[in-house]
């Protein structure tokens, strides 16, 4: 069927007379990427076409289709029409990418409709011979219900280097105030002093609503309140969660559990919060006090009881959400009591537990794990798995990847992995600090400012598309800089907080036999 459909809209042979000029995009960077020419090549071709036409010569402009432009053929057509002095309005023609189960038919209809409005001087050719197979493959995956269409659109986006829909996850920092000063935190660790301007920074509710409206339109699936403070200290945190749910997004949040009172627990269950991540880095009062100097040792017991009560309230409601995941950041001050943390998880009856090696920063470098610490942790992992299994608590496996790739000299665990595989986070994730400067990933790599542009305009901008492609080929673009001067690859990439999501993307590309189309 595939060959029949595409042979109809791309007949073999071309009898047009005159020189052929191949156009791949109305964006010089994309035209250059597909044609393997420099970014000035588009202007040179356009100038030459104008010169030939002004001298009375015939030209043949070719819309050359590739995996990197098939969805924007109408834009290339509009550019070509304008070059030859004809009406260039093609804005009403669009490729329907959904449902993915009709992708090849929709693409065929899209091209046929576009061609019906083109003069003989403009033709369309299948430049990328693998494009039909790529489209057919995604259609088959959709028909087989292998995964959701949103998931397939992001995977197609990775291959096509274009964002068909928004990120899967947006992490938002509501504000910068916190009621703990965890030693492992790179924001509030003891000894660090921040200005009042930083500490009083709050994400405005009107900006939040506007951003969530865009997120819903772009098919973002999840928003997480997290960041540089305790979300439950923000006066509008529950309102934010409600608004996200109203717009159809999964709403989740991080907390240290101290303010997770019975009243708050009832509200988050009623709101329909999807997941709660509770950071609980200790298995005893003494360790809790060491890690949280401004808190009393008894706070450890309060957090345990808050979590236990939350699970009881959820059970009594008859609901399955929120899923409660306790996260344990592991470092020199608590690496001796992983088993005790797992016992607490079982006591509380939480849904899942995640043990996670510390992400080092200049602020918490003193907590770097030694080779002896790592060996101690490795011995405890089978024990915590057993305890959690017996307590019906899911073991979320982050720590095994980290241990397998650990460099004890500098504390990194992912240094070469994504230089080799490439970074696909640009299709799946955003971090939104309280200031409103959108970040490419978990570390501050600024791609836009919500005080100047809408989230939708930032996400769909040509500059963002270029950063996504450069991330995909990270090894060749390590020194590329973002708006705030941060490099694409730096020491923070050696202990990437997004590594689990990135590994998942590559596993799916492999599972669905898409890696063959990943790089070209």
C-alpha positions as MATLAB code, in Angstrom:
seq = 'XXXXXXXXXXXXXXXXXXXXXXXXXXXXXXXXXXXXXXXXXXXXXXXXXXXXXXXXXXXXXXXXXXXXXXXXXXXXXXXXXXXXXXXXXXXXXXXXXXXXXXXXXXXXXXXXXXXXXXXXXXXXXXXXXXXXXXXXXXXXXXXXXXXXXXXXXXXXXXXXXXXXXXXXXXXXXXXXXXXXXXXXXXXXXXXXXXXXXXXXXXXXXXXXXXXXXXXXXXXXXXXXXXXXXXXXXXXXXXXXXXXXXXXXXXXXXXXXXXXXXXXXXXXXXXXXXXXXXXXXXXXXXXXXXXXXXXXXXXXXXXXXXXXXXXXXXXXXXXXXXXXXXXXXXXXXXXXXXXXXXXXXXXXXXXXXXXXXXXXXXXXXXXXXXXXXXXXXXXXXXXXXXXXXXXXXXXXXXXXXXXXXXXXXXXXXXXXXXXXXXXXXXXXXXXXXXXXXXXXXXXXXXXXXXXXXXXXXXXXXXXXXXXXXXXXXXXXXXXXXXXXXXXXXXXXXXXXXXXXXXXXXXXXXXXXXXXXXXXXX';
ca = [
       0.000    0.000    0.000;
       2.791    2.384    0.923;
       4.498    2.200   -2.465;
       1.197    2.603   -4.317;
       0.201    5.721   -2.386;
       3.521    7.455   -2.791;
       3.973    6.483   -6.430;
       0.716    8.313   -7.209;
       1.816   11.591   -5.696;
       5.482   11.252   -6.708;
       5.449    9.837  -10.278;
       8.762    8.717  -11.679;
      10.502   11.082  -14.067;
      10.191   14.816  -14.557;
       9.752   16.422  -17.962;
      10.017   20.019  -16.768;
      12.524   22.037  -18.734;
      15.024   24.478  -17.318;
      17.410   24.367  -14.403;
      16.318   22.664  -11.203;
      16.609   24.499   -7.933;
      16.045   22.344   -4.867;
      14.437   24.003   -1.863;
      14.344   22.253    1.502;
      12.982   24.932    3.824;
      12.118   28.591    4.198;
      14.509   28.573    7.179;
      18.186   28.908    6.123;
      19.366   26.696    9.009;
      17.043   23.839    8.048;
      17.721   24.220    4.337;
      21.410   24.003    5.188;
      20.907   20.982    7.460;
      19.147   18.960    4.723;
      21.179   20.104    1.742;
      24.517   19.944    3.614;
      25.329   23.448    2.351;
      26.093   26.566    4.373;
      23.253   28.709    5.713;
      23.699   31.342    2.987;
      22.899   28.787    0.297;
      19.151   29.462    0.494;
      19.652   33.138   -0.308;
      22.065   32.316   -3.141;
      19.545   29.936   -4.721;
      16.763   32.481   -4.352;
      18.879   35.225   -5.902;
      19.826   33.010   -8.847;
      16.169   32.106   -9.453;
      15.228   35.786   -9.563;
      18.076   36.534  -11.970;
      17.077   33.697  -14.320;
      13.428   34.762  -14.297;
      14.270   38.422  -14.900;
      16.267   37.409  -17.979;
      13.317   35.419  -19.345;
      14.738   31.973  -18.645;
      12.644   29.042  -17.413;
      13.335   27.541  -14.026;
      12.056   24.508  -12.182;
      11.758   24.933   -8.435;
      11.711   21.630   -6.578;
      10.186   21.183   -3.140;
      12.517   18.439   -1.952;
      10.880   16.402    0.822;
      12.822   14.903    3.692;
      12.161   13.494    7.157;
      13.223   16.953    8.366;
      10.681   19.003    6.394;
       7.755   16.852    5.171;
       5.393   18.551    7.647;
       6.333   22.027    6.347;
       5.983   21.446    2.591;
       3.289   24.158    2.382;
       5.737   26.720    3.801;
       8.347   25.778    1.188;
       5.635   25.997   -1.468;
       4.667   29.492   -0.301;
       8.307   30.584   -0.512;
       8.653   29.161   -4.024;
       5.437   30.838   -5.190;
       6.651   34.157   -3.870;
       9.963   33.687   -5.721;
       8.191   33.372   -9.050;
       5.851   36.270   -8.275;
       2.610   34.371   -7.648;
       0.132   34.354   -4.763;
       2.001   32.708   -1.909;
      -0.802   32.175    0.617;
      -0.658   28.478    1.543;
      -1.375   28.991    5.245;
      -4.670   27.114    5.068;
      -2.958   23.858    4.051;
      -1.762   21.759    6.978;
      -0.592   18.202    7.499;
      -2.784   16.356    9.999;
      -0.446   14.240   12.100;
      -3.281   12.801   14.156;
      -4.536   10.210   14.329;
      -1.183    8.622   13.642;
      -3.031    5.585   12.342;
      -3.963    7.665    9.246;
      -0.549    9.268    8.801;
       0.254    8.062    5.278;
      -3.202    8.901    3.925;
      -3.102   12.303    5.571;
       0.355   12.985    4.175;
      -0.762   11.882    0.705;
      -3.804   14.165    0.845;
      -1.677   17.029    2.155;
       0.783   16.790   -0.731;
      -1.941   16.327   -3.341;
      -3.847   19.361   -2.075;
      -0.698   21.444   -2.096;
       0.316   20.283   -5.604;
      -3.124   21.140   -6.978;
      -2.350   24.804   -6.274;
       1.146   24.843   -7.741;
       2.094   25.968  -11.270;
       4.178   23.724  -13.533;
       7.308   25.634  -12.570;
       7.135   24.146   -9.068;
       7.371   20.395   -8.579;
       7.625   18.114   -5.575;
      10.142   15.302   -5.172;
      10.831   12.689   -2.524;
      14.417   13.690   -1.719;
      14.721   11.431    1.350;
      14.129    7.892    0.114;
      13.489    6.626    3.655;
      10.662    9.060    4.394;
       7.856    6.764    3.131;
       9.142    3.915    5.311;
       9.366    6.228    8.334;
       5.773    7.425    7.951;
       4.538    3.892    7.365;
       6.394    2.656   10.440;
       4.757    5.222   12.705;
       1.359    4.464   11.262;
       1.865    0.765   11.983;
       2.970    1.520   15.557;
      -0.176    3.552   16.084;
      -2.411    0.864   14.625;
      -0.786   -1.756   16.846;
      -1.440    0.385   19.960;
       2.243    0.007   20.853;
       2.085    3.308   22.692;
       0.097    6.540   22.684;
      -0.022    8.888   19.705;
       1.530   11.626   21.868;
       4.476    9.355   22.586;
       4.796    8.524   18.881;
       4.641   12.202   17.909;
       7.564   12.974   20.217;
       9.560   10.043   18.865;
       8.795   11.192   15.324;
       9.853   14.645   16.467;
      13.231   13.305   17.593;
      13.757   11.675   14.192;
      12.431   14.672   12.239;
      14.105   17.253   14.511;
      10.820   19.090   14.906;
       8.453   19.515   17.869;
       5.021   18.314   16.737;
       3.650   18.762   20.262;
       4.879   20.165   23.572;
       7.149   18.549   26.143;
       5.892   15.587   28.112;
       6.889   17.168   31.429;
       7.191   20.744   32.682;
       8.833   21.291   36.059;
       7.925   24.607   37.661;
       9.596   26.429   40.559;
       6.735   28.270   42.295;
       9.091   30.238   44.547;
      12.438   30.123   46.381;
      11.491   29.832   50.048;
      12.128   26.596   51.934;
      11.576   25.379   55.507;
      14.646   23.133   55.463;
      18.316   23.634   54.688;
      19.302   20.148   53.530;
      23.056   19.796   53.281;
      22.789   18.152   49.847;
      20.646   20.972   48.363;
      22.490   23.205   45.898;
      20.173   26.122   46.759;
      19.584   26.124   50.518;
      22.516   24.120   51.873;
      23.910   25.644   55.132;
      26.387   28.436   54.599;
      24.829   29.649   51.345;
      23.364   33.139   51.542;
      20.860   34.490   49.018;
      19.609   37.997   48.469;
      16.099   38.947   49.536;
      15.286   39.473   45.856;
      16.071   35.804   45.169;
      14.292   34.468   48.259;
      11.159   36.550   47.655;
      10.858   35.604   43.985;
       7.425   34.108   43.251;
       5.854   32.727   40.065;
       2.802   34.972   39.422;
      -0.538   33.197   39.211;
      -1.639   35.025   36.044;
       1.572   33.977   34.285;
       1.043   30.417   35.500;
      -2.479   30.302   34.028;
      -1.284   31.647   30.671;
       1.555   29.137   30.550;
      -0.751   26.228   31.437;
      -3.218   27.329   28.743;
      -0.390   27.058   26.203;
       0.751   23.758   27.696;
      -2.719   22.256   27.334;
      -2.918   23.384   23.690;
       0.512   21.869   23.006;
      -0.528   18.539   24.593;
       1.868   18.733   27.539;
       0.984   15.805   29.784;
       2.470   16.595   33.177;
       3.338   19.617   35.295;
       5.399   19.225   38.454;
       5.761   21.872   41.152;
       9.285   21.466   42.411;
      12.373   23.540   42.416;
      14.240   25.982   44.536;
      11.911   25.870   47.527;
       9.127   23.945   49.254;
       6.051   24.170   46.947;
       3.559   23.893   49.814;
       4.907   27.159   51.245;
       3.631   28.969   48.124;
       0.220   30.550   48.876;
      -1.176   29.488   45.483;
       0.308   25.987   45.237;
      -3.010   24.150   45.581;
      -4.673   26.631   43.217;
      -1.930   25.909   40.678;
      -2.534   22.183   40.976;
      -6.296   22.701   40.569;
      -5.868   24.851   37.459;
      -3.561   22.323   35.816;
      -6.089   19.557   36.492;
      -8.887   21.740   35.116;
      -6.912   22.015   31.871;
      -6.505   18.253   31.654;
      -2.858   17.980   32.728;
      -1.470   15.530   35.252;
      -0.493   17.585   38.294;
       2.335   16.490   40.578;
       4.554   18.086   43.195;
       7.671   17.608   45.272;
       7.662   18.184   49.011;
       9.804   17.507   52.049;
       6.664   16.239   53.798;
       6.753   18.624   56.753;
       3.649   20.574   55.638;
       1.853   17.529   54.265;
      -0.760   17.713   57.019;
      -4.033   15.799   57.167;
      -5.909   18.803   55.741;
      -3.469   19.201   52.831;
      -3.544   15.462   52.223;
      -7.340   15.516   51.873;
      -7.158   18.440   49.458;
      -4.566   16.890   47.146;
      -6.592   13.673   47.026;
      -9.738   15.668   46.158;
      -7.909   17.733   43.510;
      -6.783   14.558   41.767;
      -3.033   15.110   42.061;
      -1.372   12.326   40.091;
       1.883   11.900   42.018;
       3.642   13.280   45.074;
       7.403   12.981   45.434;
       8.534   13.308   49.035;
      12.231   13.975   49.645;
      13.126   12.096   52.842;
      16.921   11.697   53.101;
      17.237    9.907   56.438;
      16.455    6.701   58.293;
      16.804    8.068   61.825;
      16.231   11.217   63.887;
      19.954   11.759   64.298;
      20.699   11.612   60.581;
      17.695   13.785   59.767;
      18.969   16.481   62.142;
      22.470   16.251   60.657;
      21.127   16.759   57.154;
      18.541   19.383   58.185;
      20.257   21.568   60.798;
      17.365   24.039   61.155;
      14.854   21.281   61.884;
      14.367   19.405   65.163;
      15.068   15.654   65.270;
      11.334   15.086   65.939;
      10.507   16.424   62.470;
      11.687   13.063   61.158;
       8.784   11.390   62.997;
       6.334   14.031   61.753;
       7.236   13.333   58.129;
       6.802    9.587   58.666;
       3.382   10.091   60.212;
       2.317   12.593   57.537;
       3.131   10.075   54.821;
       1.360    7.262   56.636;
      -1.745    9.420   57.149;
      -1.759   10.473   53.486;
      -1.798    6.833   52.417;
      -4.669    6.102   54.819;
      -6.679    9.053   53.476;
      -6.108    7.938   49.908;
      -7.188    4.398   50.712;
     -10.325    5.600   52.515;
     -11.256    7.740   49.502;
     -11.242    4.716   47.228;
      -8.941    6.524   44.797;
      -5.675    5.237   43.359;
      -4.095    8.702   43.169;
      -1.906   10.344   44.186;
       0.881    7.846   43.699;
       3.311    8.608   46.507;
       7.015    8.194   45.778;
       9.596    8.749   48.505;
      12.963    9.888   47.165;
      16.181    9.351   49.092;
      19.183   11.440   47.999;
      22.242    9.443   49.058;
      25.552   10.952   50.189;
      28.189   10.609   52.910;
      25.839   11.567   55.746;
      23.211    8.891   55.104;
      24.761    6.154   52.951;
      24.984    3.868   55.991;
      21.198    3.567   56.505;
      19.559    2.757   53.187;
      17.907   -0.320   54.677;
      16.365    1.748   57.467;
      14.969    4.193   54.888;
      13.413    1.250   53.037;
      11.871    0.005   56.306;
      10.332    3.454   56.810;
       8.909    3.350   53.266;
       7.267    0.015   54.040;
       5.946    1.317   57.387;
       4.387    4.347   55.707;
       2.842    2.133   53.018;
       3.902    4.435   50.187;
       3.596    3.358   46.579;
       7.238    3.591   45.542;
      10.738    4.497   46.685;
      13.623    5.947   44.732;
      17.225    5.941   45.934;
      19.307    8.503   44.115;
      23.007    9.361   44.358;
      23.683   13.013   45.117;
      24.047   15.445   42.232;
      27.189   17.335   43.103;
      27.582   21.083   42.872;
      30.138   23.502   44.244;
      27.771   23.984   47.200;
      27.587   20.334   48.239;
      30.903   18.941   47.003;
      31.836   18.084   50.601;
      29.252   15.251   50.472;
      30.984   13.411   47.600;
      30.863    9.646   48.027;
      34.129    7.737   48.335;
      34.953    4.387   46.785;
      34.280    2.778   50.177;
      30.895    4.514   50.361;
      29.974    3.225   46.916;
      30.852   -0.338   47.902;
      28.781    0.072   51.048;
      25.818    1.237   48.969;
      26.160   -1.633   46.498;
      25.942   -4.130   49.364;
      22.736   -2.520   50.609;
      20.854   -2.415   47.296;
      19.739   -6.102   47.375;
      18.581   -5.582   50.984;
      16.463   -2.542   50.179;
      14.949   -4.329   47.175;
      13.939   -7.226   49.453;
      12.491   -4.947   52.130;
      10.498   -2.945   49.611;
       9.193   -6.037   47.853;
       7.992   -7.528   51.136;
       6.340   -4.211   51.973;
       4.600   -3.967   48.557;
       6.569   -0.818   47.741;
       7.845   -0.426   44.181;
      11.603    0.014   43.834;
      12.179    2.797   41.274;
      15.563    1.929   39.848;
      17.680    5.029   39.394;
      20.569    3.982   41.552;
      21.746    0.935   39.586;
      22.481    2.998   36.466;
      24.321    5.526   38.613;
      26.386    2.865   40.387;
      27.267    1.133   37.116;
      28.517    4.395   35.577;
      29.962    5.978   38.712;
      33.281    7.814   38.558;
      34.436    8.071   42.164;
      37.073   10.660   41.257;
      34.563   13.380   40.424;
      31.194   11.928   41.456;
      29.825   11.803   37.906;
      27.712    8.973   36.523;
      26.666    9.905   32.982;
      29.666   11.674   31.457;
      30.006    9.816   28.155;
      26.580    8.190   27.880;
      24.720   11.088   26.254;
      27.700   12.370   24.337;
      27.488    9.025   22.535;
      23.709    8.594   22.415;
      22.826   12.251   22.028;
      20.496   14.311   24.218;
      16.778   14.228   23.313;
      15.549   16.232   26.305;
      14.508   19.105   24.019;
      11.402   17.174   22.965;
      10.396   15.956   26.412;
      11.131   18.425   29.194;
      11.226   22.024   30.400;
      12.292   23.605   33.652;
      10.520   26.865   34.487;
      12.218   28.825   37.299;
      10.185   31.296   39.362;
      11.738   34.145   37.386;
      10.060   32.811   34.221;
      13.211   32.116   32.211;
      12.437   28.813   30.480;
      15.261   26.278   30.716;
      16.130   23.562   28.190;
      16.828   20.947   30.876;
      17.254   20.403   34.612;
      20.210   22.776   34.726;
      19.683   26.422   33.833;
      20.085   26.643   30.058;
      17.824   29.534   29.108;
      15.788   29.279   25.886;
      13.277   32.085   26.476;
      11.661   34.518   28.899;
       7.958   34.393   29.760;
       7.966   38.124   30.493;
       8.722   38.728   26.798;
       7.147   35.782   24.937;
       4.425   33.213   25.499;
       5.431   29.651   26.273;
       3.989   28.532   22.929;
       6.069   31.076   21.001;
       9.227   30.029   22.852;
       8.603   26.300   22.312;
       7.892   26.634   18.581;
      10.644   29.163   17.813;
      13.347   28.414   15.198;
      16.073   28.965   17.824;
      14.578   26.240   20.036;
      14.441   23.838   17.103;
      18.124   24.495   16.447;
      19.064   23.801   20.084;
      17.092   20.558   19.975;
      19.007   19.391   16.911;
      22.322   20.446   18.441;
      21.469   18.463   21.578;
      20.701   15.404   19.476;
      24.230   15.686   18.098;
      25.692   16.826   21.404;
      29.192   15.492   20.793;
      29.553   17.854   17.811;
      27.976   20.833   19.590;
      29.353   20.770   23.126;
      30.313   24.463   23.141;
      27.016   25.779   21.758;
      25.633   28.412   24.118;
      22.133   29.214   25.293;
      20.707   32.689   25.947;
      22.269   32.894   29.420;
      25.708   31.855   28.119;
      25.457   28.313   29.498;
      27.056   25.676   27.288;
      25.139   22.750   25.848;
      27.514   20.341   27.576;
      29.242   21.043   30.879;
      30.020   19.363   34.200;
      26.311   19.197   35.121;
      25.761   16.802   32.208;
      28.083   14.330   33.922;
      25.421   13.749   36.596;
      22.288   14.459   34.593;
      19.029   14.592   36.566;
      17.118   13.810   33.364;
      19.098   10.646   32.642;
      16.186    8.290   33.331;
      13.963   10.064   30.793;
      16.765   10.138   28.203;
      17.467    6.435   28.632;
      13.750    5.712   28.266;
      13.625    7.572   24.935;
      16.573    5.624   23.556;
      15.074    2.351   24.763;
      11.843    3.148   22.903;
      13.702    4.049   19.726;
      15.416    0.678   19.983;
      12.268   -1.248   20.948;
      10.255    0.145   18.034;
      13.116   -0.345   15.550;
      13.486    3.399   14.975;
      17.193    3.814   15.681;
      17.927    3.203   11.993;
      16.221    6.541   11.270;
      17.611    8.435   14.286;
      20.619   10.021   12.578;
      21.139   10.907    8.944;
];
